Amino acid sequence: MNTHAQHPDPEHRRPDGVSDTTVEALGALSKALETVERARGALYTFHQLTGTADLALDDAVRLLREAGHEEQADRVEREILGRNVIPGHWTFQIVEAYNATYYRPFQQTEQDIRQELAEGRDHLYEAEMKEARRTRHHPDHTARPAT
C-alpha cells in the first residue's frame, strides 16, 4: 500500500493557528453554501420543468384544434402559453435574479472567508472528520487516492 495515501493532502490540513471553533464555523458556512447549491439546482429544475410544460402546450393546442375545440385551444394560447410565472417574470429571469442577488454573493463571501481564515482551504471540517473516522492501514480507508 502506498504510505503516501495514509496522510491527508496538504490542501485538507488545518493551517497553523486555526482553532477548532474556526474549523467548525467554516464547516457550517460550507454546509450552508452546499444547501444553497441544492436550492439552486431545484430552481433550475423548476425552470426546465416549467419550460417543458409550456412547450408541451403546443401539442395540447394542436390536438384541441384537431378535435374541433377552437375556443378551448384559443383559451390555452391566450391564458397559459407563454404566461409569466410571477408578475413580469419567466423562470429564466427568476434564475438570473437568484444568481445575481443571492447565489453569487453567497458563494463569493464563503470563498473570501475561507481565504481570510484558512488560506482558502476547503472542507477542513470534513477532512478532519475523515481522519478521525477512518481505519488506519485499511486499503479502503486511505486518506487520499494513491498517486
Tab-separated table of C-alpha atoms in Angstrom, residues 43 47 84-100:
chain	number	residue	atom	x	y	z
A	43	LEU	CA	-34.620	26.319	-9.100
A	47	HIS	CA	-37.076	26.433	-14.727
A	84	ASN	CA	-45.318	34.843	-16.717
A	85	VAL	CA	-44.898	32.528	-13.725
A	86	ILE	CA	-44.812	35.505	-11.375
A	87	PRO	CA	-45.637	39.075	-12.428
A	88	GLY	CA	-43.197	40.180	-15.122
A	89	HIS	CA	-41.014	37.085	-14.915
A	90	TRP	CA	-40.404	33.940	-16.836
A	91	THR	CA	-38.402	31.305	-14.993
A	92	PHE	CA	-35.092	32.275	-16.624
A	93	GLN	CA	-35.472	35.736	-15.114
A	94	ILE	CA	-36.050	34.238	-11.673
A	95	VAL	CA	-32.917	32.100	-12.058
A	96	GLU	CA	-30.883	35.106	-13.185
A	97	ALA	CA	-32.118	37.256	-10.309
A	98	TYR	CA	-31.395	34.492	-7.777
A	99	ASN	CA	-27.888	34.015	-9.143
A	100	ALA	CA	-27.084	37.728	-9.130
